[in-house]
Amino acid sequence: MQSTEQPRLAPRARAVEPFHVMRLLERAKTLEAEGRSIIHLEVGEPDFPTPEPILAAARAALEDGAVHYTPAAGLPQLRERLSRYYAERYGASVEADRILITPGASGAIQLVFQALLEPGDEVLICDPSYPCYRQVLRLLGVEPRAVAVDADDDFQLSAARAEAAWSPRVRALIVASPANPSGTLLGREQLAELHALCRARGAALIVDEIYQGLVYDAPDHSALELAEDVYVINSFSKYFGMTGWRLGWLAAPQAAVEVMERMAQNLFIAPNTPAQHAALAAFAPATLEILERRRACFRERRDALLDGLRRLGFGIDGEPKGAFYLYARLPDWVGVDSMQFATTMLEEVGVAATPGHDFGCHGAERHVRFAYTCDLPVIDEALGRIDRFLVQCRSR
Amino acid sequence: MQSTEQPRLAPRARAVEPFHVMRLLERAKTLEAEGRSIIHLEVGEPDFPTPEPILAAARAALEDGAVHYTPAAGLPQLRERLSRYYAERYGASVEADRILITPGASGAIQLVFQALLEPGDEVLICDPSYPCYRQVLRLLGVEPRAVAVDADDDFQLSAARAEAAWSPRVRALIVASPANPSGTLLGREQLAELHALCRARGAALIVDEIYQGLVYDAPDHSALELAEDVYVINSFSKYFGMTGWRLGWLAAPQAAVEVMERMAQNLFIAPNTPAQHAALAAFAPATLEILERRRACFRERRDALLDGLRRLGFGIDGEPKGAFYLYARLPDWVGVDSMQFATTMLEEVGVAATPGHDFGCHGAERHVRFAYTCDLPVIDEALGRIDRFLVQCRSR
Ligand SMILES: Cc1ncc(COP(=O)(O)O)c(C=O)c1O
Ligand SMILES: Cc1ncc(COP(=O)(O)O)c(C=O)c1O
């Protein structure tokens, strides 16, 4: 018995947009299957494997039979460990019971959005920014109020811009530092101003610190140094090299934790158990040593890619000091939209990058995101190919 | 800088109810810390560890570096394997691309609810039923329309009852077979009637089959044998013994899959990678042999607990033929509410069980859920203690 009718999906669900990069990825796979060499500068995760001490902890956990549900907020010892990490690395006092372990930063985003927002509310977000914010907000009937940010602002939101964009329905503001897609940081003072503004207006400040630790030539901060009443999203995915383990966390004000814990019970039951045990090894000196070496490596790659792209005529005026992305303005003489640029670049020279359209509307047609999640020689090869591609573009 | 103000949480978030069993669990832990022996008949997960072939596959996956993000819908080979499982075990034709791998059945529930429903919609659910349905629906601004079901109905929803409870806003109906908390099954014909009703009314039929495979003295079905336009929730948690791995799936009508995949990208990014590789071994003959032995074991325990509780005067009139729960009516002469009954039983004889209030309102005060997720000798010991407790109750 086959149904011929279309299922009645919720309009909001139908409105969730596909990522443009997915279409490029499909095409890249096809080309690869045909034997073409493709360089992936679109990948939003470290190419490094999970550090060995974390893997060893995972193996030990499996050996010990750590395969049952944990408490909804996560293993107490992991929450304690994170609390210590904040104290030791950032001098921030974050009590363990203010930290909820979640299924990735993705789970933390769901938790914080659903805890704070109701349909009809609005949230200030940067344009460009991580695409899931917008999509998840809209699924909840919440309107993302996009504020255009530019290279002049380091692609970050200033209190002045936030204030100018404010509406009576704004209930929260979300920023990321280091940011996706630009890799730029939010200065401490700028963050303090945003915090003051949010407090004055009775809105929540949400800071996505998923790229924390991946910072180059700049001091590493946490918004938790600032105040107790910020909501900080984080994850073991990026700095700790654990994307596939789906483990993140949320630091919340004490008074919000009980409600969020109840929500987590219902939404997730609990985060992944072996992953939580594995993550206990994320802070061991042996692990941090590996991670710091990787950080040095990312810095070298950033320097190479930043220099190279600038030499080729891309505009990267902001100061991309973190994450593993560069958000590059197409050379002025390139007469095509970034979507078409990325598509053609993939076809002609086999370099994949993410068109700006995935991150918003503002200037999207002029920007492409390059990720430096591959080795230096590959970056060099990519730069050579892009150079060739630009020559072809010019000669048309 | 400490905030003295209460955070402005969404009223819906504040309205999420705690599970009563959590308070009992806290108390049980305290008693255990004081040296008391506590028998846990409240635990909703198998006591068995994850089967060794699945663990071996997980170890191999870690060895192979399977630690990066997978596609949002899950590993293609796992979706293929599930498709074959439906064909081989249930004679049901479910194409691989209709199966989305999710972070537990919990993730599947979020996905299906958010895909189908908008605020103001209503969903028919059984009272009693799994508590998270209600809570997650309310978080989405959707009203769960509870239909009282009794032992006479095997605690399952009939088409007649569903029809009587219908409202113009009902957009979906969710049932579980085997059910939590009653362990009862939904007959094939009854399911077909519900399906016909939903189809006639343009509503979606959602069937939670998370306890599939854990069925005793009865044939094992899937709603997917019936039609393509049902939404089936399932998980590796229970039958496959993988609770802590947070891996489930959703089978959906073809025409709904694309939207759901986009949603999954935004809500989850992807399910846990090592867990997915591990789950590929869930269908190996060696695993299924272990699982079938466990099933025989669960059956013995059910028989022992069912007989024992009935002998003690508990009313279990339905036919609990699946899962690992018995939903028992307190003996008529017990003059207290099930919440107080469970609390006192824990204090006086150290047996923990879940009060009916966690599953709804209807008859909740007269029912307690006992889980047979512990060994036979422990069940015997528990029955002895409950007997003593009842004698004490009587003598008051
Ligand atoms: C800014 C930002 N936040 C959150 C996430 C979610 O990551 P995860 O769920 O793996 O922790 C990502 C992933 O790319 C991201 O770029
Ligand atoms: C009926 C029912 N559905 C869904 C779930 C969610 O389980 P999981 O997310 O571990 O797959 C449970 C867990 O107890 C359940 O009892």
PDB file of C-alpha atoms in Angstrom, chain B residues 152-395:
ATOM      1  CA  ASP B 152      -8.959  -3.621  29.227  1.00  0.00           C
ATOM      2  CA  ASP B 153      -7.448  -2.070  26.104  1.00  0.00           C
ATOM      3  CA  ASP B 154      -4.055  -3.581  26.845  1.00  0.00           C
ATOM      4  CA  PHE B 155      -3.071   0.027  27.534  1.00  0.00           C
ATOM      5  CA  GLN B 156      -3.152   0.641  23.790  1.00  0.00           C
ATOM      6  CA  LEU B 157      -5.143   3.071  21.702  1.00  0.00           C
ATOM      7  CA  SER B 158      -8.035   1.727  19.640  1.00  0.00           C
ATOM      8  CA  ALA B 159      -9.262   3.491  16.527  1.00  0.00           C
ATOM      9  CA  ALA B 160     -12.617   3.993  18.247  1.00  0.00           C
ATOM     10  CA  ARG B 161     -11.021   5.773  21.191  1.00  0.00           C
ATOM     11  CA  ALA B 162      -8.803   7.813  18.927  1.00  0.00           C
ATOM     12  CA  GLU B 163     -11.803   8.831  16.865  1.00  0.00           C
ATOM     13  CA  ALA B 164     -13.768   9.818  19.954  1.00  0.00           C
ATOM     14  CA  ALA B 165     -10.871  11.960  21.162  1.00  0.00           C
ATOM     15  CA  TRP B 166     -10.185  13.557  17.790  1.00  0.00           C
ATOM     16  CA  SER B 167     -10.205  17.316  17.321  1.00  0.00           C
ATOM     17  CA  PRO B 168      -9.789  19.383  14.166  1.00  0.00           C
ATOM     18  CA  ARG B 169      -6.308  20.346  15.315  1.00  0.00           C
ATOM     19  CA  VAL B 170      -5.006  16.796  15.601  1.00  0.00           C
ATOM     20  CA  ARG B 171      -2.153  16.427  13.124  1.00  0.00           C
ATOM     21  CA  ALA B 172      -0.571  13.210  14.364  1.00  0.00           C
ATOM     22  CA  LEU B 173      -1.035  10.251  16.628  1.00  0.00           C
ATOM     23  CA  ILE B 174       1.799   8.505  18.439  1.00  0.00           C
ATOM     24  CA  VAL B 175       1.685   4.964  19.793  1.00  0.00           C
ATOM     25  CA  ALA B 176       4.376   2.587  21.016  1.00  0.00           C
ATOM     26  CA  SER B 177       4.540  -1.176  20.630  1.00  0.00           C
ATOM     27  CA  PRO B 178       5.788  -2.710  22.839  1.00  0.00           C
ATOM     28  CA  ALA B 179       4.723   0.121  25.078  1.00  0.00           C
ATOM     29  CA  ASN B 180       6.353   1.917  27.945  1.00  0.00           C
ATOM     30  CA  PRO B 181       5.196   1.654  30.792  1.00  0.00           C
ATOM     31  CA  SER B 182       2.937  -1.344  30.172  1.00  0.00           C
ATOM     32  CA  GLY B 183       4.970  -3.681  27.959  1.00  0.00           C
ATOM     33  CA  THR B 184       1.851  -4.413  25.930  1.00  0.00           C
ATOM     34  CA  LEU B 185       1.662  -4.817  22.173  1.00  0.00           C
ATOM     35  CA  LEU B 186      -0.503  -3.172  19.593  1.00  0.00           C
ATOM     36  CA  GLY B 187      -2.201  -5.802  17.446  1.00  0.00           C
ATOM     37  CA  ARG B 188      -1.681  -5.725  13.735  1.00  0.00           C
ATOM     38  CA  GLU B 189      -5.311  -5.137  13.020  1.00  0.00           C
ATOM     39  CA  GLN B 190      -5.569  -2.403  15.604  1.00  0.00           C
ATOM     40  CA  LEU B 191      -2.588  -0.703  13.994  1.00  0.00           C
ATOM     41  CA  ALA B 192      -4.177  -1.002  10.550  1.00  0.00           C
ATOM     42  CA  GLU B 193      -7.330   0.634  11.902  1.00  0.00           C
ATOM     43  CA  LEU B 194      -5.351   3.493  13.412  1.00  0.00           C
ATOM     44  CA  HIS B 195      -3.537   3.876  10.131  1.00  0.00           C
ATOM     45  CA  ALA B 196      -6.776   4.004   8.171  1.00  0.00           C
ATOM     46  CA  LEU B 197      -8.171   6.576  10.577  1.00  0.00           C
ATOM     47  CA  CYS B 198      -5.084   8.763  10.311  1.00  0.00           C
ATOM     48  CA  ARG B 199      -5.099   8.532   6.565  1.00  0.00           C
ATOM     49  CA  ALA B 200      -8.759   9.448   6.372  1.00  0.00           C
ATOM     50  CA  ARG B 201      -8.159  12.448   8.579  1.00  0.00           C
ATOM     51  CA  GLY B 202      -4.935  13.570   6.938  1.00  0.00           C
ATOM     52  CA  ALA B 203      -2.926  13.009  10.109  1.00  0.00           C
ATOM     53  CA  ALA B 204       0.406  11.262  10.502  1.00  0.00           C
ATOM     54  CA  LEU B 205       0.743   7.931  12.290  1.00  0.00           C
ATOM     55  CA  ILE B 206       3.922   7.764  14.385  1.00  0.00           C
ATOM     56  CA  VAL B 207       4.869   4.383  15.833  1.00  0.00           C
ATOM     57  CA  ASP B 208       7.612   4.106  18.443  1.00  0.00           C
ATOM     58  CA  GLU B 209       9.162   0.655  18.037  1.00  0.00           C
ATOM     59  CA  ILE B 210      12.110   1.182  20.362  1.00  0.00           C
ATOM     60  CA  TYR B 211      11.303  -2.059  22.209  1.00  0.00           C
ATOM     61  CA  GLN B 212      11.027  -4.030  18.987  1.00  0.00           C
ATOM     62  CA  GLY B 213      12.748  -7.383  19.311  1.00  0.00           C
ATOM     63  CA  LEU B 214      11.962  -7.534  23.021  1.00  0.00           C
ATOM     64  CA  VAL B 215       8.771  -9.507  22.564  1.00  0.00           C
ATOM     65  CA  TYR B 216       7.827 -12.696  24.396  1.00  0.00           C
ATOM     66  CA  ASP B 217       5.374 -15.413  23.292  1.00  0.00           C
ATOM     67  CA  ALA B 218       4.147 -13.297  20.459  1.00  0.00           C
ATOM     68  CA  PRO B 219       5.153 -12.598  16.893  1.00  0.00           C
ATOM     69  CA  ASP B 220       7.294  -9.524  16.381  1.00  0.00           C
ATOM     70  CA  HIS B 221       5.988  -6.918  13.934  1.00  0.00           C
ATOM     71  CA  SER B 222       6.855  -3.581  12.472  1.00  0.00           C
ATOM     72  CA  ALA B 223       4.350  -0.945  11.434  1.00  0.00           C
ATOM     73  CA  LEU B 224       6.458  -0.675   8.297  1.00  0.00           C
ATOM     74  CA  GLU B 225       4.894  -3.932   7.099  1.00  0.00           C
ATOM     75  CA  LEU B 226       1.664  -1.999   6.858  1.00  0.00           C
ATOM     76  CA  ALA B 227       2.326   1.026   4.727  1.00  0.00           C
ATOM     77  CA  GLU B 228       4.903   3.497   3.530  1.00  0.00           C
ATOM     78  CA  ASP B 229       3.279   6.543   5.079  1.00  0.00           C
ATOM     79  CA  VAL B 230       3.957   5.751   8.729  1.00  0.00           C
ATOM     80  CA  TYR B 231       6.767   7.341  10.709  1.00  0.00           C
ATOM     81  CA  VAL B 232       8.612   4.683  12.671  1.00  0.00           C
ATOM     82  CA  ILE B 233      10.927   5.580  15.541  1.00  0.00           C
ATOM     83  CA  ASN B 234      13.495   3.030  16.649  1.00  0.00           C
ATOM     84  CA  SER B 235      16.824   2.755  18.425  1.00  0.00           C
ATOM     85  CA  PHE B 236      19.840   0.621  19.133  1.00  0.00           C
ATOM     86  CA  SER B 237      19.294   1.349  22.838  1.00  0.00           C
ATOM     87  CA  LYS B 238      17.124  -1.473  24.097  1.00  0.00           C
ATOM     88  CA  TYR B 239      17.101  -4.747  22.134  1.00  0.00           C
ATOM     89  CA  PHE B 240      20.650  -4.121  20.903  1.00  0.00           C
ATOM     90  CA  GLY B 241      21.917  -3.070  24.346  1.00  0.00           C
ATOM     91  CA  MET B 242      23.407   0.255  23.285  1.00  0.00           C
ATOM     92  CA  THR B 243      21.695   2.871  25.482  1.00  0.00           C
ATOM     93  CA  GLY B 244      24.813   4.946  26.190  1.00  0.00           C
ATOM     94  CA  TRP B 245      25.793   5.084  22.507  1.00  0.00           C
ATOM     95  CA  ARG B 246      22.873   7.364  21.650  1.00  0.00           C
ATOM     96  CA  LEU B 247      21.993   5.846  18.328  1.00  0.00           C
ATOM     97  CA  GLY B 248      18.551   5.430  16.843  1.00  0.00           C
ATOM     98  CA  TRP B 249      16.754   5.804  13.572  1.00  0.00           C
ATOM     99  CA  LEU B 250      13.640   7.065  11.901  1.00  0.00           C
ATOM    100  CA  ALA B 251      11.903   5.478   8.920  1.00  0.00           C
ATOM    101  CA  ALA B 252       9.833   8.045   7.062  1.00  0.00           C
ATOM    102  CA  PRO B 253       7.813   8.292   3.877  1.00  0.00           C
ATOM    103  CA  GLN B 254      10.025   8.956   0.875  1.00  0.00           C
ATOM    104  CA  ALA B 255       8.562  12.386   0.252  1.00  0.00           C
ATOM    105  CA  ALA B 256       9.426  13.557   3.781  1.00  0.00           C
ATOM    106  CA  VAL B 257      13.033  12.443   3.830  1.00  0.00           C
ATOM    107  CA  GLU B 258      14.676  15.364   2.087  1.00  0.00           C
ATOM    108  CA  VAL B 259      13.217  17.911   4.487  1.00  0.00           C
ATOM    109  CA  MET B 260      14.115  15.762   7.476  1.00  0.00           C
ATOM    110  CA  GLU B 261      17.670  15.330   6.279  1.00  0.00           C
ATOM    111  CA  ARG B 262      18.083  19.104   6.059  1.00  0.00           C
ATOM    112  CA  MET B 263      16.644  19.417   9.537  1.00  0.00           C
ATOM    113  CA  ALA B 264      19.044  16.781  10.860  1.00  0.00           C
ATOM    114  CA  GLN B 265      21.980  18.688   9.393  1.00  0.00           C
ATOM    115  CA  ASN B 266      20.977  21.729  11.378  1.00  0.00           C
ATOM    116  CA  LEU B 267      19.815  20.083  14.582  1.00  0.00           C
ATOM    117  CA  PHE B 268      22.474  17.392  14.990  1.00  0.00           C
ATOM    118  CA  ILE B 269      25.081  17.764  12.191  1.00  0.00           C
ATOM    119  CA  ALA B 270      25.307  13.945  12.355  1.00  0.00           C
ATOM    120  CA  PRO B 271      24.947  10.981  14.718  1.00  0.00           C
ATOM    121  CA  ASN B 272      27.942   9.633  16.660  1.00  0.00           C
ATOM    122  CA  THR B 273      30.487   8.098  14.291  1.00  0.00           C
ATOM    123  CA  PRO B 274      32.068   5.283  16.355  1.00  0.00           C
ATOM    124  CA  ALA B 275      28.555   4.248  17.444  1.00  0.00           C
ATOM    125  CA  GLN B 276      27.433   3.974  13.836  1.00  0.00           C
ATOM    126  CA  HIS B 277      30.361   1.770  12.919  1.00  0.00           C
ATOM    127  CA  ALA B 278      29.749  -0.316  16.025  1.00  0.00           C
ATOM    128  CA  ALA B 279      26.090  -0.699  15.109  1.00  0.00           C
ATOM    129  CA  LEU B 280      27.055  -2.267  11.797  1.00  0.00           C
ATOM    130  CA  ALA B 281      27.870  -5.347  13.866  1.00  0.00           C
ATOM    131  CA  ALA B 282      24.438  -5.340  15.520  1.00  0.00           C
ATOM    132  CA  PHE B 283      23.020  -7.626  12.847  1.00  0.00           C
ATOM    133  CA  ALA B 284      25.831 -10.162  12.735  1.00  0.00           C
ATOM    134  CA  PRO B 285      24.687 -13.708  13.522  1.00  0.00           C
ATOM    135  CA  ALA B 286      26.984 -13.765  16.567  1.00  0.00           C
ATOM    136  CA  THR B 287      25.302 -10.635  17.938  1.00  0.00           C
ATOM    137  CA  LEU B 288      21.783 -11.792  17.222  1.00  0.00           C
ATOM    138  CA  GLU B 289      22.549 -15.054  19.008  1.00  0.00           C
ATOM    139  CA  ILE B 290      23.550 -13.112  22.117  1.00  0.00           C
ATOM    140  CA  LEU B 291      20.488 -10.900  21.837  1.00  0.00           C
ATOM    141  CA  GLU B 292      18.159 -13.850  21.460  1.00  0.00           C
ATOM    142  CA  ARG B 293      19.648 -15.432  24.574  1.00  0.00           C
ATOM    143  CA  ARG B 294      19.016 -12.189  26.408  1.00  0.00           C
ATOM    144  CA  ARG B 295      15.498 -12.150  25.135  1.00  0.00           C
ATOM    145  CA  ALA B 296      14.924 -15.623  26.604  1.00  0.00           C
ATOM    146  CA  CYS B 297      16.336 -14.292  29.829  1.00  0.00           C
ATOM    147  CA  PHE B 298      13.993 -11.291  29.833  1.00  0.00           C
ATOM    148  CA  ARG B 299      11.088 -13.656  29.254  1.00  0.00           C
ATOM    149  CA  GLU B 300      12.005 -15.722  32.320  1.00  0.00           C
ATOM    150  CA  ARG B 301      12.272 -12.584  34.377  1.00  0.00           C
ATOM    151  CA  ARG B 302       8.951 -11.315  33.135  1.00  0.00           C
ATOM    152  CA  ASP B 303       7.319 -14.602  34.053  1.00  0.00           C
ATOM    153  CA  ALA B 304       8.839 -14.538  37.526  1.00  0.00           C
ATOM    154  CA  LEU B 305       7.967 -10.908  38.215  1.00  0.00           C
ATOM    155  CA  LEU B 306       4.501 -11.143  36.683  1.00  0.00           C
ATOM    156  CA  ASP B 307       3.613 -14.263  38.680  1.00  0.00           C
ATOM    157  CA  GLY B 308       5.148 -12.872  41.839  1.00  0.00           C
ATOM    158  CA  LEU B 309       3.413  -9.508  41.685  1.00  0.00           C
ATOM    159  CA  ARG B 310       0.083 -11.095  40.865  1.00  0.00           C
ATOM    160  CA  ARG B 311       0.447 -13.452  43.791  1.00  0.00           C
ATOM    161  CA  LEU B 312       1.089 -10.458  46.041  1.00  0.00           C
ATOM    162  CA  GLY B 313      -2.174  -8.910  44.921  1.00  0.00           C
ATOM    163  CA  PHE B 314      -1.034  -6.459  42.244  1.00  0.00           C
ATOM    164  CA  GLY B 315      -3.382  -6.106  39.311  1.00  0.00           C
ATOM    165  CA  ILE B 316      -1.697  -6.782  35.975  1.00  0.00           C
ATOM    166  CA  ASP B 317      -4.617  -7.578  33.712  1.00  0.00           C
ATOM    167  CA  GLY B 318      -3.181  -6.486  30.426  1.00  0.00           C
ATOM    168  CA  GLU B 319      -0.891  -8.805  28.549  1.00  0.00           C
ATOM    169  CA  PRO B 320       2.606  -7.484  29.003  1.00  0.00           C
ATOM    170  CA  LYS B 321       4.353  -9.349  26.211  1.00  0.00           C
ATOM    171  CA  GLY B 322       7.225  -7.027  25.484  1.00  0.00           C
ATOM    172  CA  ALA B 323       9.788  -4.437  26.601  1.00  0.00           C
ATOM    173  CA  PHE B 324      10.960  -5.027  30.175  1.00  0.00           C
ATOM    174  CA  TYR B 325       8.218  -3.375  32.177  1.00  0.00           C
ATOM    175  CA  LEU B 326       5.129  -4.343  34.132  1.00  0.00           C
ATOM    176  CA  TYR B 327       2.587  -1.675  34.914  1.00  0.00           C
ATOM    177  CA  ALA B 328       1.010  -2.909  38.109  1.00  0.00           C
ATOM    178  CA  ARG B 329      -2.162  -1.701  39.826  1.00  0.00           C
ATOM    179  CA  LEU B 330      -1.666  -1.462  43.566  1.00  0.00           C
ATOM    180  CA  PRO B 331      -3.648  -4.018  45.588  1.00  0.00           C
ATOM    181  CA  ASP B 332      -7.077  -2.531  46.234  1.00  0.00           C
ATOM    182  CA  TRP B 333      -6.651  -2.389  49.975  1.00  0.00           C
ATOM    183  CA  VAL B 334      -3.513  -0.236  49.748  1.00  0.00           C
ATOM    184  CA  GLY B 335      -4.842   3.104  50.858  1.00  0.00           C
ATOM    185  CA  VAL B 336      -2.097   5.327  49.509  1.00  0.00           C
ATOM    186  CA  ASP B 337      -1.191   7.043  46.264  1.00  0.00           C
ATOM    187  CA  SER B 338       1.399   5.319  44.073  1.00  0.00           C
ATOM    188  CA  MET B 339       3.874   8.139  44.686  1.00  0.00           C
ATOM    189  CA  GLN B 340       3.673   7.610  48.405  1.00  0.00           C
ATOM    190  CA  PHE B 341       3.669   3.863  47.917  1.00  0.00           C
ATOM    191  CA  ALA B 342       6.912   4.011  45.919  1.00  0.00           C
ATOM    192  CA  THR B 343       8.522   6.419  48.371  1.00  0.00           C
ATOM    193  CA  THR B 344       7.665   4.314  51.409  1.00  0.00           C
ATOM    194  CA  MET B 345       8.601   1.053  49.708  1.00  0.00           C
ATOM    195  CA  LEU B 346      12.027   2.498  48.966  1.00  0.00           C
ATOM    196  CA  GLU B 347      12.504   3.703  52.545  1.00  0.00           C
ATOM    197  CA  GLU B 348      11.217   0.608  54.283  1.00  0.00           C
ATOM    198  CA  VAL B 349      12.387  -2.315  52.179  1.00  0.00           C
ATOM    199  CA  GLY B 350      14.795  -0.729  49.708  1.00  0.00           C
ATOM    200  CA  VAL B 351      12.921  -1.467  46.491  1.00  0.00           C
ATOM    201  CA  ALA B 352      12.794   1.310  43.880  1.00  0.00           C
ATOM    202  CA  ALA B 353      10.005   1.469  41.296  1.00  0.00           C
ATOM    203  CA  THR B 354       8.508   4.235  39.168  1.00  0.00           C
ATOM    204  CA  PRO B 355       5.218   5.825  40.260  1.00  0.00           C
ATOM    205  CA  GLY B 356       2.500   6.025  37.607  1.00  0.00           C
ATOM    206  CA  HIS B 357       2.559   9.831  37.727  1.00  0.00           C
ATOM    207  CA  ASP B 358       5.574   9.866  35.446  1.00  0.00           C
ATOM    208  CA  PHE B 359       3.475   8.449  32.609  1.00  0.00           C
ATOM    209  CA  GLY B 360       0.389  10.621  32.759  1.00  0.00           C
ATOM    210  CA  CYS B 361      -2.673  11.246  34.892  1.00  0.00           C
ATOM    211  CA  HIS B 362      -5.075   8.467  34.111  1.00  0.00           C
ATOM    212  CA  GLY B 363      -4.990   5.931  36.943  1.00  0.00           C
ATOM    213  CA  ALA B 364      -1.481   7.146  37.752  1.00  0.00           C
ATOM    214  CA  GLU B 365      -2.185   7.210  41.480  1.00  0.00           C
ATOM    215  CA  ARG B 366      -3.018   3.492  41.447  1.00  0.00           C
ATOM    216  CA  HIS B 367      -0.118   2.238  39.310  1.00  0.00           C
ATOM    217  CA  VAL B 368       3.584   1.572  39.656  1.00  0.00           C
ATOM    218  CA  ARG B 369       5.989   0.512  36.909  1.00  0.00           C
ATOM    219  CA  PHE B 370       8.372  -2.326  37.705  1.00  0.00           C
ATOM    220  CA  ALA B 371      11.295  -2.956  35.324  1.00  0.00           C
ATOM    221  CA  TYR B 372      12.816  -6.414  35.078  1.00  0.00           C
ATOM    222  CA  THR B 373      16.254  -5.152  34.230  1.00  0.00           C
ATOM    223  CA  CYS B 374      17.955  -7.233  36.913  1.00  0.00           C
ATOM    224  CA  ASP B 375      18.690 -10.898  37.457  1.00  0.00           C
ATOM    225  CA  LEU B 376      16.200 -13.544  38.558  1.00  0.00           C
ATOM    226  CA  PRO B 377      17.637 -13.939  42.083  1.00  0.00           C
ATOM    227  CA  VAL B 378      17.358 -10.170  42.517  1.00  0.00           C
ATOM    228  CA  ILE B 379      13.769 -10.263  41.312  1.00  0.00           C
ATOM    229  CA  ASP B 380      13.061 -13.029  43.851  1.00  0.00           C
ATOM    230  CA  GLU B 381      14.658 -10.984  46.591  1.00  0.00           C
ATOM    231  CA  ALA B 382      12.639  -7.945  45.511  1.00  0.00           C
ATOM    232  CA  LEU B 383       9.404  -9.936  45.603  1.00  0.00           C
ATOM    233  CA  GLY B 384      10.234 -11.082  49.128  1.00  0.00           C
ATOM    234  CA  ARG B 385      10.849  -7.507  50.209  1.00  0.00           C
ATOM    235  CA  ILE B 386       7.672  -6.233  48.569  1.00  0.00           C
ATOM    236  CA  ASP B 387       5.770  -9.015  50.342  1.00  0.00           C
ATOM    237  CA  ARG B 388       7.190  -7.847  53.668  1.00  0.00           C
ATOM    238  CA  PHE B 389       6.337  -4.269  52.803  1.00  0.00           C
ATOM    239  CA  LEU B 390       2.735  -5.170  52.022  1.00  0.00           C
ATOM    240  CA  VAL B 391       2.452  -7.007  55.341  1.00  0.00           C
ATOM    241  CA  GLN B 392       3.676  -3.857  57.094  1.00  0.00           C
ATOM    242  CA  CYS B 393       1.183  -1.765  55.129  1.00  0.00           C
ATOM    243  CA  ARG B 394      -1.661  -4.051  56.131  1.00  0.00           C
ATOM    244  CA  SER B 395      -0.730  -4.020  59.784  1.00  0.00           C
TER     245      SER B 395
END
